[in-house]
mmCIF file of C-alpha atoms in Angstrom:
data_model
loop_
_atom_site.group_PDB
_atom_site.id
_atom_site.type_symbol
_atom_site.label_atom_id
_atom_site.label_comp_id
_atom_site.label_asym_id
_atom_site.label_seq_id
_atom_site.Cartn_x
_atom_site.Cartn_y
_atom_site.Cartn_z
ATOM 1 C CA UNK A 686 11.226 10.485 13.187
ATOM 2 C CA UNK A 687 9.960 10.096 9.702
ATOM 3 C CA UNK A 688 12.746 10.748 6.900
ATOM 4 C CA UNK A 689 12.693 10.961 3.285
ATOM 5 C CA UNK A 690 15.625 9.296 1.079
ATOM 6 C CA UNK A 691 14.470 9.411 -2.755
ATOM 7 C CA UNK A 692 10.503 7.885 -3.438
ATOM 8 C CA UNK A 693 10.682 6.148 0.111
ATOM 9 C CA UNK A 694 9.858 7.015 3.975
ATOM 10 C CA UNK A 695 11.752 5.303 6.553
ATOM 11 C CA UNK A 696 10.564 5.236 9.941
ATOM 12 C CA UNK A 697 13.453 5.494 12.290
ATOM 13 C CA UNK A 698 12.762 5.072 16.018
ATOM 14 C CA UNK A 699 15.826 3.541 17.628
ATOM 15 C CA UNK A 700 20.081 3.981 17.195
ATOM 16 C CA UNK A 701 19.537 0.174 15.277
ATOM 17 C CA UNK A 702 17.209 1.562 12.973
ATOM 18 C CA UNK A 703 19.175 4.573 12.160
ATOM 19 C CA UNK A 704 22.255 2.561 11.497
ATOM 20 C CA UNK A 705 20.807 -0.052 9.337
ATOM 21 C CA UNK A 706 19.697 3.345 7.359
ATOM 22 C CA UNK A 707 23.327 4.906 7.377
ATOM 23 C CA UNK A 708 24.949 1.893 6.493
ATOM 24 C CA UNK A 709 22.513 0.706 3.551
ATOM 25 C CA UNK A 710 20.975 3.405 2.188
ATOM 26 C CA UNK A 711 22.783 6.527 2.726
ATOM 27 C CA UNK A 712 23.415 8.975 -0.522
ATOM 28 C CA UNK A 713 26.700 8.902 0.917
ATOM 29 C CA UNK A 714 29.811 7.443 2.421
ATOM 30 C CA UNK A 715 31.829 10.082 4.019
ATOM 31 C CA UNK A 716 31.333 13.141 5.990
ATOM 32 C CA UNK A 717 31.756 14.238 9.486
ATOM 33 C CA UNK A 718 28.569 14.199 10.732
ATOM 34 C CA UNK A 719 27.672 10.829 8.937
ATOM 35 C CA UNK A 720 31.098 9.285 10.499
ATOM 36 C CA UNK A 721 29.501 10.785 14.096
ATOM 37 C CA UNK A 722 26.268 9.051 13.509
ATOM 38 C CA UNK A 723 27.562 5.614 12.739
ATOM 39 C CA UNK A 724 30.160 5.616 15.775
ATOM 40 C CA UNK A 725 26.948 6.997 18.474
ATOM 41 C CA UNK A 726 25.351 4.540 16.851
ATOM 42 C CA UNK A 727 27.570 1.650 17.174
ATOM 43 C CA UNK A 728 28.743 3.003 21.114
ATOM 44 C CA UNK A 729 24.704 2.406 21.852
ATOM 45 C CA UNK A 730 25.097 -1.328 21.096
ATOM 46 C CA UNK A 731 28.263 -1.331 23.243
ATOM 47 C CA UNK A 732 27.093 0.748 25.980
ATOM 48 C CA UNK A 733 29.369 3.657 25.677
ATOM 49 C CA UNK A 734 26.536 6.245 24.243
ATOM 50 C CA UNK A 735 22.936 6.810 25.090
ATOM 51 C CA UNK A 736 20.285 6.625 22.803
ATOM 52 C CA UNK A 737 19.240 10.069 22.554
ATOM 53 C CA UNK A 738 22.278 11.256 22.186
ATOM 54 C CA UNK A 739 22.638 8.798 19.320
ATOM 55 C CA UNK A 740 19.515 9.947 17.421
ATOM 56 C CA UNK A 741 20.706 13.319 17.942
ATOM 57 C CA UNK A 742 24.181 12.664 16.252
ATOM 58 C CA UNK A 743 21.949 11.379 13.580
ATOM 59 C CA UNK A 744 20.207 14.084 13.194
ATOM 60 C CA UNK A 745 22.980 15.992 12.260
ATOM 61 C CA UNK A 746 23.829 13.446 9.736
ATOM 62 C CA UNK A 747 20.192 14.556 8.252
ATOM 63 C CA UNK A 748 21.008 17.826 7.834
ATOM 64 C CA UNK A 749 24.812 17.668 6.708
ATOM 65 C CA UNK A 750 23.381 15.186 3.721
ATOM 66 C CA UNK A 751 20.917 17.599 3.289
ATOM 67 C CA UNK A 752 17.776 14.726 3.822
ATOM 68 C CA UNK A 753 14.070 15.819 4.547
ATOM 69 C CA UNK A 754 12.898 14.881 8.367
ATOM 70 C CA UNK A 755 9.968 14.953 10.350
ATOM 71 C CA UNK A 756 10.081 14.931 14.059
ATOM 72 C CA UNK A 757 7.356 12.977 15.513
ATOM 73 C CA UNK A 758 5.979 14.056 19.206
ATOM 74 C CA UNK A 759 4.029 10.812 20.309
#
């Protein structure tokens, strides 16, 4: 998926990517959604939560902080 924060496009296309994105360049810090995307996130590097499942936390994150997306299909 292709998302938009500010002038820049960010390529995300693993849980890593995404969290890197949510902890360093997130508009914000709190939120439920954005708490749900960095625990998926973090349970993928542990083993407790899949990887789509992951992304798809995130993408709630997206829209609770109200952030542009694309969805890629290849």
């Amino acid at each position: 998926m292709t998302i938009r924060l500010g002038r820049r496009s960010h390529t995300i296309k693993s849980s890593r990517q995404a969290f890197e994105l949510l902890t360093k360049r997130w508009p914000t810090s709190d939120g439920s959604a954005y708490i749900s995307a960095l625990e998926a996130c973090q349970g993928v590097e542990v083993g407790t939560v899949v990887e789509n499942d992951a992304l798809g936390v995130f993408l709630l994150a997206l829209r609770e902080a109200n952030i542009r997306f694309t969805l890629s299909t290849g």
